PDB file of C-alpha atoms in Angstrom:
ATOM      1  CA  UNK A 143       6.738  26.644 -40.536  1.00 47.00           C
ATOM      2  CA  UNK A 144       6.153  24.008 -43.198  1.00 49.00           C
ATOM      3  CA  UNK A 145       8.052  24.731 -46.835  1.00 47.00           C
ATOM      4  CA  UNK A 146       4.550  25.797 -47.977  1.00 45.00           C
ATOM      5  CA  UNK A 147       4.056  28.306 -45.668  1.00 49.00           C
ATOM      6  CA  UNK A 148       7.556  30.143 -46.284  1.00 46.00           C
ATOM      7  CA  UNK A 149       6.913  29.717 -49.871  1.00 43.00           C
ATOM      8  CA  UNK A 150       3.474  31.552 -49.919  1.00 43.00           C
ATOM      9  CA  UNK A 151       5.316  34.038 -47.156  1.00 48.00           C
ATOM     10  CA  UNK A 152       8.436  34.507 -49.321  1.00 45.00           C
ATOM     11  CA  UNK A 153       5.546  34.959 -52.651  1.00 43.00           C
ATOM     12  CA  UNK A 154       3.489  37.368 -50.896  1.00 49.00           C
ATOM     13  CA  UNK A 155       6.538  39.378 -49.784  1.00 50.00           C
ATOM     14  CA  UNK A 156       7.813  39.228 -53.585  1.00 50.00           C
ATOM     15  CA  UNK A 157       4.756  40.339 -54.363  1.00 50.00           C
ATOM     16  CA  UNK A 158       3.674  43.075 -52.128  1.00 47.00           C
ATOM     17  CA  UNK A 159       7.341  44.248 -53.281  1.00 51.00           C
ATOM     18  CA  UNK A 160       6.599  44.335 -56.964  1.00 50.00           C
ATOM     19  CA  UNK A 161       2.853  45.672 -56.454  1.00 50.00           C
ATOM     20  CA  UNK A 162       4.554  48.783 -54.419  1.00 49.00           C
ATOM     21  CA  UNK A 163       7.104  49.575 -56.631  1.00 48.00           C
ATOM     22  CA  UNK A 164       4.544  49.395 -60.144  1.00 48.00           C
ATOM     23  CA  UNK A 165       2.492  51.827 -57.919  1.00 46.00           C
ATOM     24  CA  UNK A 166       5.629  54.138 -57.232  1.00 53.00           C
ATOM     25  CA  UNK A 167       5.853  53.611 -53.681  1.00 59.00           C
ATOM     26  CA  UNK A 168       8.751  52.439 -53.609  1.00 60.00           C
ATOM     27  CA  UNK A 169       9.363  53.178 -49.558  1.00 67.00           C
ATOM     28  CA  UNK A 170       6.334  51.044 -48.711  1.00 71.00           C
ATOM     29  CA  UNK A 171       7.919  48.351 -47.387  1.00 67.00           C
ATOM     30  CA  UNK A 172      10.537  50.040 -45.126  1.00 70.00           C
ATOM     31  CA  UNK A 173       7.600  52.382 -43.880  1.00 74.00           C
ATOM     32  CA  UNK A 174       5.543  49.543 -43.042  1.00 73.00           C
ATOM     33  CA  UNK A 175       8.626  47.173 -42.147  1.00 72.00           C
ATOM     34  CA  UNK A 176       9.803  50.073 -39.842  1.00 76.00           C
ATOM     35  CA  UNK A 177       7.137  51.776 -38.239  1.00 73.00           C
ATOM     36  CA  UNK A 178       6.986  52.336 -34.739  1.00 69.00           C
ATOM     37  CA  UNK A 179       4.002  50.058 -34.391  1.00 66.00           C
ATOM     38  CA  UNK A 180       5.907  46.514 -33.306  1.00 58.00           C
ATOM     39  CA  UNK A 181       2.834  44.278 -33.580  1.00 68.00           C
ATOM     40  CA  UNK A 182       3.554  43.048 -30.270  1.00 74.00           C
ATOM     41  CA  UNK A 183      -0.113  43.339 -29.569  1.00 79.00           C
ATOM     42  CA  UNK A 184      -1.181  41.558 -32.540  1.00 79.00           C
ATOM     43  CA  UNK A 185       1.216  38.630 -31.744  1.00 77.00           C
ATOM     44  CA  UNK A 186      -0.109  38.358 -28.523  1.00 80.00           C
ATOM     45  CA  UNK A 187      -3.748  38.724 -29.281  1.00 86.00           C
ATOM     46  CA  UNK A 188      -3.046  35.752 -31.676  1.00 85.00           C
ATOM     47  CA  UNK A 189      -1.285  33.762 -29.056  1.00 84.00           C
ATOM     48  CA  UNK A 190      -4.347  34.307 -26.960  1.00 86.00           C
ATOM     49  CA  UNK A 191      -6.821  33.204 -29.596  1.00 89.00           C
ATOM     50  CA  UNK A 192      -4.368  30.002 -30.662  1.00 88.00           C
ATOM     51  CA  UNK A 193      -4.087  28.714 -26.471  1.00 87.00           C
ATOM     52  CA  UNK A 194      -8.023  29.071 -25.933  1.00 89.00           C
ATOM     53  CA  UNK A 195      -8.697  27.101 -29.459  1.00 91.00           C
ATOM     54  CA  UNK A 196      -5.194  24.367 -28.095  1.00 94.00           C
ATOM     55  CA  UNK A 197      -6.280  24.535 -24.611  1.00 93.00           C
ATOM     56  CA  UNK A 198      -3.065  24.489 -23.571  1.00 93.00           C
ATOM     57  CA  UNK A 199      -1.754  22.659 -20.669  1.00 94.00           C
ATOM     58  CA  UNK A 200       0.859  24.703 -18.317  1.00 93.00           C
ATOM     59  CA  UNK A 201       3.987  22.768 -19.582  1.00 96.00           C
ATOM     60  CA  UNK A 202       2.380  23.384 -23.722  1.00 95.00           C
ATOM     61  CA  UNK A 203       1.883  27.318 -22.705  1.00 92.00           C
ATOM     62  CA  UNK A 204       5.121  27.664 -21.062  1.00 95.00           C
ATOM     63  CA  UNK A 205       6.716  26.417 -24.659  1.00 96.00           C
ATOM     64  CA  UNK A 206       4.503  28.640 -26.616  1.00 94.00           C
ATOM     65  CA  UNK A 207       5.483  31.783 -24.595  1.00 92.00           C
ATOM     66  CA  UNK A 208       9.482  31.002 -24.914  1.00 95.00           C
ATOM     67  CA  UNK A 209       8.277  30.673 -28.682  1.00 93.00           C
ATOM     68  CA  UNK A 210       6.316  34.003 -28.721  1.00 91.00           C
ATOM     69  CA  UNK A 211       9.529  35.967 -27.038  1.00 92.00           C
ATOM     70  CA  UNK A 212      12.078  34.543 -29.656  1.00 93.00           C
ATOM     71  CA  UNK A 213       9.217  35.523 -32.373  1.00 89.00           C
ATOM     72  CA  UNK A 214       9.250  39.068 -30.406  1.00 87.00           C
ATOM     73  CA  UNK A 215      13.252  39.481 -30.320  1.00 90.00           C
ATOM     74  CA  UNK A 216      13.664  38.586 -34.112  1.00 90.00           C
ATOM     75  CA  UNK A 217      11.123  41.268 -34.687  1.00 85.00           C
ATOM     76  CA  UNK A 218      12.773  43.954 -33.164  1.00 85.00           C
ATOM     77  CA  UNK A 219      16.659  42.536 -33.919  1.00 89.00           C
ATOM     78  CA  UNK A 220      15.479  42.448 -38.016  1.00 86.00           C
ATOM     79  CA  UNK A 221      13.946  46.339 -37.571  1.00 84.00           C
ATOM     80  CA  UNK A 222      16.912  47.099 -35.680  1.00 85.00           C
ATOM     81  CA  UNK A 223      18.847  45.833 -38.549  1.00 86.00           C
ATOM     82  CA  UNK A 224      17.179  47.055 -41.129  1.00 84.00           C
ATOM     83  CA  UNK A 225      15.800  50.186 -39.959  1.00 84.00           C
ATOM     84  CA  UNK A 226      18.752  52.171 -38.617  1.00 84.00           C
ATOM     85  CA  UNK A 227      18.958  53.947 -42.318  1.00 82.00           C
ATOM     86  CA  UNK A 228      16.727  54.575 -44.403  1.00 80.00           C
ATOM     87  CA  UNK A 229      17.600  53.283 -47.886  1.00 80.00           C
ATOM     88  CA  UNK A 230      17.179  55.394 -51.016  1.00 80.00           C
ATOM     89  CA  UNK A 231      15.046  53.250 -52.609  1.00 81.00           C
ATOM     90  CA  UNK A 232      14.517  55.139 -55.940  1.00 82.00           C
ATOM     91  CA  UNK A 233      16.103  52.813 -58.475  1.00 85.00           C
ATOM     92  CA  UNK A 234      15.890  49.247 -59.301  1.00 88.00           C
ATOM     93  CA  UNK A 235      18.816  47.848 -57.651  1.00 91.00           C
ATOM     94  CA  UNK A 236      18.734  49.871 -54.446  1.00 87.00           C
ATOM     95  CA  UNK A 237      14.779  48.166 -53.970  1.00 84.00           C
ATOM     96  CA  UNK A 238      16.858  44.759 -55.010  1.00 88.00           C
ATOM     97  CA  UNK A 239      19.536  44.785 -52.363  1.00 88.00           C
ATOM     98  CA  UNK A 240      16.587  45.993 -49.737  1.00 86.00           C
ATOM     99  CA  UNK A 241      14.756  43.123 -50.900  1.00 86.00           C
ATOM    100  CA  UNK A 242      17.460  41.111 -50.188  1.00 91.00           C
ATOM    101  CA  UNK A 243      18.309  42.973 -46.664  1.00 89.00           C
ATOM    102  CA  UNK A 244      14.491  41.983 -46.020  1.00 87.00           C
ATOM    103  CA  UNK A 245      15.183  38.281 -46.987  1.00 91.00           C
ATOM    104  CA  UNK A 246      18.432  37.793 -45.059  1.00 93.00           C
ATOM    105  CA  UNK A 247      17.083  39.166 -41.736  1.00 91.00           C
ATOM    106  CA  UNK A 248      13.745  37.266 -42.082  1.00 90.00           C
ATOM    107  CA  UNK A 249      16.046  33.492 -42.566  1.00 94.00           C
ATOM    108  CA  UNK A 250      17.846  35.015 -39.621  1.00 94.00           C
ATOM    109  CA  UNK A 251      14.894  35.807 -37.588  1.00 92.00           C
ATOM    110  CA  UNK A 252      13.208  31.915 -39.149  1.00 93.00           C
ATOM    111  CA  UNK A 253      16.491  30.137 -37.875  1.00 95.00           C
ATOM    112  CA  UNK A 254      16.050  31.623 -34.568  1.00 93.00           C
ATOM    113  CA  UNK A 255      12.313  31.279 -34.232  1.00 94.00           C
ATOM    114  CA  UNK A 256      11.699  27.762 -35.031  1.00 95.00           C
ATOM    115  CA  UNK A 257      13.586  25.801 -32.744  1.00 97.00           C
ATOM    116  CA  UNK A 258      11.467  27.210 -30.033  1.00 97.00           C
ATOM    117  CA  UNK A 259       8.192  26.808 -32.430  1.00 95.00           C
ATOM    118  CA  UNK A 260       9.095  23.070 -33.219  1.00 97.00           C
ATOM    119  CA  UNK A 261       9.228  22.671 -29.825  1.00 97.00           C
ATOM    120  CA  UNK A 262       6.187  23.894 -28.873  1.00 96.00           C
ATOM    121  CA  UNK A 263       4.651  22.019 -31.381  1.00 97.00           C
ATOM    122  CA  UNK A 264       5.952  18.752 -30.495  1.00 97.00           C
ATOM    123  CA  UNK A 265       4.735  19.326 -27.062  1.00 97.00           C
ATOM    124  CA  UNK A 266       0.674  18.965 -28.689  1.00 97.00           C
ATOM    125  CA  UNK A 267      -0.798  15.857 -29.147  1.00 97.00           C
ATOM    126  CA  UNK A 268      -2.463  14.487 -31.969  1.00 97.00           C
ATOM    127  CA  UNK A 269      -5.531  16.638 -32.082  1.00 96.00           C
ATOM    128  CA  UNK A 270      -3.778  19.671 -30.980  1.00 96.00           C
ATOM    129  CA  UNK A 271      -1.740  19.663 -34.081  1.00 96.00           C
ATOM    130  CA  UNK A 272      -4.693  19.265 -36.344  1.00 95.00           C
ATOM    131  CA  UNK A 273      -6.175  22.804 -34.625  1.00 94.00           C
ATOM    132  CA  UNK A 274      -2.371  24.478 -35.154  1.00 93.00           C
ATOM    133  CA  UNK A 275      -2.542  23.201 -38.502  1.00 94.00           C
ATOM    134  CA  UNK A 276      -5.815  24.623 -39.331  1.00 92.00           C
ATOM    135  CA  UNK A 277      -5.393  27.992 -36.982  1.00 89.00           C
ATOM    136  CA  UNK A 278      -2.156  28.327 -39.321  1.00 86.00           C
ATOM    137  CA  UNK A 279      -3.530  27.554 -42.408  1.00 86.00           C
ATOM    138  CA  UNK A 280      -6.301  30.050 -41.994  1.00 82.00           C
ATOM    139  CA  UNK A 281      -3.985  32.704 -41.014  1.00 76.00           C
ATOM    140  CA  UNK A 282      -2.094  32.422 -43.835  1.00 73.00           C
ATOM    141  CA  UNK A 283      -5.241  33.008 -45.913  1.00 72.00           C
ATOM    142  CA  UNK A 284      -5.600  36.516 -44.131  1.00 61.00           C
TER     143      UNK A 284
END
């Protein structure tokens, strides 16, 4: 992930946070953060969509799949984390040091993601990496 893309991640997370707590809900995040729901589907329904657009040779899907399980562990290692209590998120600096929780385990979950994404993206040639960049790009517009 380019320093764009965590920036606009990191932004929309900041704001998202600040948005829920004007609008008194401030246990937004950790519902959402720690529902049951995994998004394991969704992550593989967009892995599906990004190898048909790639067309992806064995060796290139072999290195997006060890990509999409490390994505998949550091998922469910950051609920893990930061689900086992639920924080009282009622005043200012309880939401802060959540926030920060959220942060933390998301760098965590980054550092052990993107080795296996860099890979996978130095395995594309030229023109493959202009449809990641673009699949990517438009996601991040979602």
């Amino acid at each position: 992930m380019c320093i764009r893309d965590r920036a606009v991640t990191l932004l929309g997370t900041a704001s998202w946070q600040a948005k829920a707590a004007q609008d008194g809900h401030h246990s937004a995040l950790f519902e959402q953060l720690c529902s049951k729901d995994n998004n394991e589907a969704r992550h593989r329904k967009i892995g599906e969509r990004l190898a048909a657009r790639l067309k992806l040779t064995s060796a290139q899907q072999a290195a997006y799949d060890d990509f999409q399980q490390a994505r998949l562990k550091s998922v469910d290692d950051a609920k893990s984390k930061l689900c086992a209590k639920e924080p009282d998120l009622s005043s200012f600096e309880e939401r802060l040091v959540f926030s920060q929780s959220f942060m933390e385990a998301r760098l965590e979950a980054m550092k052990a993601e993107n080795p296996k994404l860099i890979a996978f993206y130095n395995s594309l040639d030229d023109k493959q990496k202009r449809k990641f960049d673009d699949f990517r790009s438009n996601m991040m517009k979602q």
